[in-house]
């Protein structure tokens, strides 16, 4: 019974490149949340998606960031033209179709922008 | 908006000492409250939760009671072990987010180190 999977675990990008972070939710889960953890900070909500729909993107920067959760395949968080300030750990969490308060977190992707 | 304030760390204790990590929150309505634990290099694991006032969440010797009157959810453990060394996050989910949206608001985290 696999948990939430994220890949890659570590990603290094040069300024101006694109970063693609993938999240496969737990089996049977159709709700995905993305959070960002900056150094010395707690996690900050970015976006909440259900299959093929963005429900709440109030925590996403308005530019360069986008997210999707297609009918088939993992959820993708895309960061275009990365800058040093994007360096952080990005965590994905999933919850079942019934919703509910409990979220299951993946191990995170640590993005370093050089 | 919603916010969570938790005790600043780091906290360093000897094995078998008593642990308290304070957490207070601001939210509209009646949020659910959580403690998550993050071990080095790993993601977050749910430690315990409480969904309404006066509920007590407990797991692995850790406890926290949802206190509406003081808007608090302090984490306690009677006797810590070296293996409890980790970062602990207090969090809330706001039922007013809408529909099935249970996005979490986190505190900044408290690093706990337990020495043998």
Coordinates of C-alpha atoms in Angstrom, one line a residue:
Chain A
X1 CA 0.0 0.0 0.0
X2 CA 2.2 2.8 -1.3
X3 CA 2.0 6.2 0.2
X4 CA 2.2 9.5 -1.5
X5 CA 5.1 9.5 -4.0
X6 CA 7.0 12.5 -5.1
X7 CA 9.8 12.8 -7.6
X8 CA 12.4 13.8 -8.0
X9 CA 13.5 13.9 -4.3
X10 CA 16.2 16.5 -5.2
X11 CA 16.2 18.8 -8.1
X12 CA 18.9 21.3 -9.1
X13 CA 18.1 24.0 -11.6
X14 CA 20.0 27.1 -12.9
X15 CA 18.3 30.4 -12.8
X16 CA 15.9 30.8 -15.7
X17 CA 15.3 27.0 -16.2
X18 CA 12.0 25.2 -15.6
X19 CA 11.3 22.9 -12.7
X20 CA 8.7 20.1 -12.9
X21 CA 7.7 18.4 -9.6
X22 CA 5.6 15.3 -9.7
X23 CA 3.2 13.9 -7.1
X24 CA 1.4 10.6 -7.2
X25 CA -1.3 10.5 -4.5
X26 CA -2.1 7.5 -2.4
X27 CA -4.2 4.9 -4.2
X28 CA -7.8 5.9 -4.3
X29 CA -7.1 9.5 -3.3
X30 CA -8.4 12.2 -5.7
X31 CA -7.6 15.4 -3.7
X32 CA -4.1 16.8 -3.9
X33 CA -2.5 19.8 -2.0
X34 CA 0.8 21.4 -2.6
X35 CA 2.8 23.2 0.1
X36 CA 6.1 25.0 0.1
X37 CA 8.6 25.0 3.0
X38 CA 11.1 27.8 2.9
X39 CA 14.2 27.5 5.1
X40 CA 13.4 28.1 8.8
X41 CA 9.7 28.4 8.0
X42 CA 6.6 26.3 8.3
X43 CA 4.8 24.9 5.4
X44 CA 2.7 27.3 3.3
X45 CA -0.3 26.2 1.3
X46 CA 0.0 26.8 -2.4
X47 CA -2.8 25.0 -4.3
X48 CA -5.6 22.4 -3.9
X49 CA -6.6 20.3 -6.9
X50 CA -9.0 17.5 -7.6
X51 CA -8.8 15.4 -10.8
X52 CA -8.8 17.9 -13.8
X53 CA -9.8 20.8 -11.6
X54 CA -8.0 23.5 -9.7
X55 CA -10.2 24.2 -6.6
X56 CA -8.1 26.8 -4.7
X57 CA -4.9 28.4 -5.9
X58 CA -4.9 31.3 -3.5
X59 CA -1.4 30.4 -2.2
X60 CA 0.2 30.3 -5.6
X61 CA 2.4 33.1 -6.8
X62 CA 0.6 34.8 -9.7
X63 CA 3.5 34.4 -12.1
X64 CA 5.7 31.5 -13.2
X65 CA 3.9 28.9 -11.1
X66 CA 1.2 26.5 -12.4
X67 CA -0.3 23.2 -11.3
X68 CA -2.3 20.5 -12.8
X69 CA -3.8 17.1 -11.9
X70 CA -4.8 15.3 -15.1
X71 CA -7.4 12.5 -15.3
X72 CA -4.5 10.1 -15.8
X73 CA -1.1 10.4 -14.2
X74 CA 0.5 12.4 -11.4
X75 CA -0.1 16.0 -10.3
X76 CA 2.5 18.4 -11.6
X77 CA 3.8 21.6 -10.1
X78 CA 5.6 23.6 -12.7
X79 CA 7.9 26.6 -12.0
X80 CA 9.0 28.5 -15.0
X81 CA 12.2 30.7 -15.1
X82 CA 13.2 29.7 -11.6
X83 CA 14.9 32.2 -9.4
X84 CA 17.0 31.7 -6.2
X85 CA 14.1 32.5 -4.0
X86 CA 12.3 29.4 -5.4
X87 CA 14.8 27.2 -3.5
X88 CA 12.6 25.3 -1.0
X89 CA 11.1 22.0 -0.2
X90 CA 7.9 21.3 -2.0
X91 CA 5.5 18.9 -0.4
X92 CA 2.4 17.2 -1.8
X93 CA -0.4 15.8 0.3
X94 CA -3.4 13.7 -0.7
X95 CA -6.8 12.9 0.8
X96 CA -9.6 10.5 -0.2
X97 CA -12.6 11.4 -2.4
X98 CA -14.8 11.9 0.7
X99 CA -12.5 14.7 1.6
X100 CA -12.0 14.8 5.3
X101 CA -9.5 16.6 7.4
X102 CA -6.7 14.1 7.3
X103 CA -3.9 14.6 4.7
X104 CA -1.1 12.2 3.9
X105 CA 2.2 13.8 2.9
X106 CA 4.9 12.7 0.5
X107 CA 8.6 12.9 1.2
X108 CA 9.0 16.2 -0.6
X109 CA 11.1 17.6 -3.5
X110 CA 14.0 19.7 -2.5
X111 CA 14.6 22.3 -5.2
X112 CA 17.9 24.2 -5.3
X113 CA 18.3 27.0 -7.7
X114 CA 21.9 27.9 -8.5
Chain B
X1 CA -7.1 35.2 8.3
X2 CA -6.1 32.0 10.0
X3 CA -2.8 31.7 11.8
X4 CA -0.9 29.3 14.1
X5 CA 1.7 30.4 16.6
X6 CA 3.9 27.8 18.3
X7 CA 6.7 27.9 20.7
X8 CA 10.0 28.9 19.2
X9 CA 12.7 26.4 19.5
X10 CA 15.0 24.7 19.6
X11 CA 14.1 22.7 22.6
X12 CA 16.7 20.4 24.1
X13 CA 15.7 17.8 26.7
X14 CA 17.3 14.8 28.4
X15 CA 15.8 11.4 27.9
X16 CA 12.7 10.8 30.1
X17 CA 12.1 14.5 30.6
X18 CA 8.6 16.0 30.3
X19 CA 7.8 17.8 27.1
X20 CA 5.5 20.7 26.4
X21 CA 5.3 22.6 23.1
X22 CA 2.8 25.4 23.1
X23 CA 0.5 26.2 20.2
X24 CA -2.2 28.8 19.9
X25 CA -4.3 29.6 16.9
X26 CA -6.6 32.2 15.4
X27 CA -9.4 31.1 13.1
X28 CA -13.0 31.8 12.3
X29 CA -15.5 29.1 13.3
X30 CA -14.3 25.7 14.6
X31 CA -11.2 24.5 12.9
X32 CA -9.7 21.0 13.3
X33 CA -6.3 21.0 14.9
X34 CA -3.3 18.8 14.2
X35 CA 0.2 18.0 15.3
X36 CA 2.6 16.8 12.6
X37 CA 6.1 15.5 13.0
X38 CA 9.0 15.8 10.5
X39 CA 12.0 13.6 10.9
X40 CA 15.2 14.7 9.2
X41 CA 15.0 14.5 5.4
X42 CA 11.5 13.1 5.5
X43 CA 8.0 14.4 4.9
X44 CA 5.4 15.2 7.5
X45 CA 3.6 12.5 9.4
X46 CA 0.4 13.1 11.2
X47 CA 1.0 12.6 15.0
X48 CA -2.5 13.4 16.4
X49 CA -5.5 15.5 15.7
X50 CA -8.7 16.8 17.4
X51 CA -11.8 18.0 15.5
X52 CA -13.8 19.7 18.2
X53 CA -13.5 21.6 21.5
X54 CA -12.4 19.5 24.5
X55 CA -11.3 16.6 22.3
X56 CA -8.0 15.0 23.2
X57 CA -5.8 13.6 20.5
X58 CA -3.2 11.1 21.5
X59 CA -0.6 8.8 19.8
X60 CA 2.7 7.2 20.8
X61 CA 2.6 8.8 24.3
X62 CA 1.9 12.3 22.9
X63 CA -1.3 14.2 23.9
X64 CA -2.9 17.5 23.0
X65 CA -6.3 18.9 24.1
X66 CA -8.4 21.2 22.0
X67 CA -9.0 24.2 24.2
X68 CA -11.5 26.6 22.6
X69 CA -11.6 29.1 25.5
X70 CA -7.8 29.6 25.3
X71 CA -7.5 28.8 21.5
X72 CA -4.7 26.4 22.3
X73 CA -3.6 22.9 21.4
X74 CA -0.4 22.3 23.4
X75 CA 1.6 19.1 22.8
X76 CA 2.7 17.1 25.8
X77 CA 4.6 13.9 26.5
X78 CA 5.4 12.6 29.9
X79 CA 8.8 10.9 29.1
X80 CA 10.6 11.7 25.8
X81 CA 13.0 9.4 24.1
X82 CA 16.0 10.0 21.8
X83 CA 13.9 8.8 18.9
X84 CA 11.4 11.7 19.4
X85 CA 14.0 14.1 18.1
X86 CA 12.3 15.8 15.2
X87 CA 10.6 19.0 14.1
X88 CA 7.0 19.3 15.4
X89 CA 4.4 21.4 13.5
X90 CA 1.0 22.6 14.9
X91 CA -1.6 23.1 12.2
X92 CA -5.3 23.8 11.6
X93 CA -7.7 23.3 8.8
X94 CA -10.6 25.7 8.4
X95 CA -14.0 24.2 7.7
X96 CA -14.9 27.6 6.1
X97 CA -12.4 27.1 3.3
X98 CA -15.4 25.8 1.3
X99 CA -16.6 22.4 0.3
X100 CA -14.0 19.7 0.6
X101 CA -11.1 22.1 0.9
X102 CA -9.2 21.4 4.1
X103 CA -6.1 23.2 3.3
X104 CA -3.8 23.4 6.3
X105 CA -2.3 26.5 8.0
X106 CA 1.0 25.6 9.8
X107 CA 3.0 27.1 12.6
X108 CA 6.7 27.6 12.0
X109 CA 7.7 24.4 13.7
X110 CA 9.7 23.5 16.8
X111 CA 12.9 21.5 16.7
X112 CA 13.2 19.0 19.5
X113 CA 16.4 17.4 20.4
X114 CA 16.5 14.7 23.0
X115 CA 19.9 13.7 24.5
X116 CA 20.6 10.3 26.0

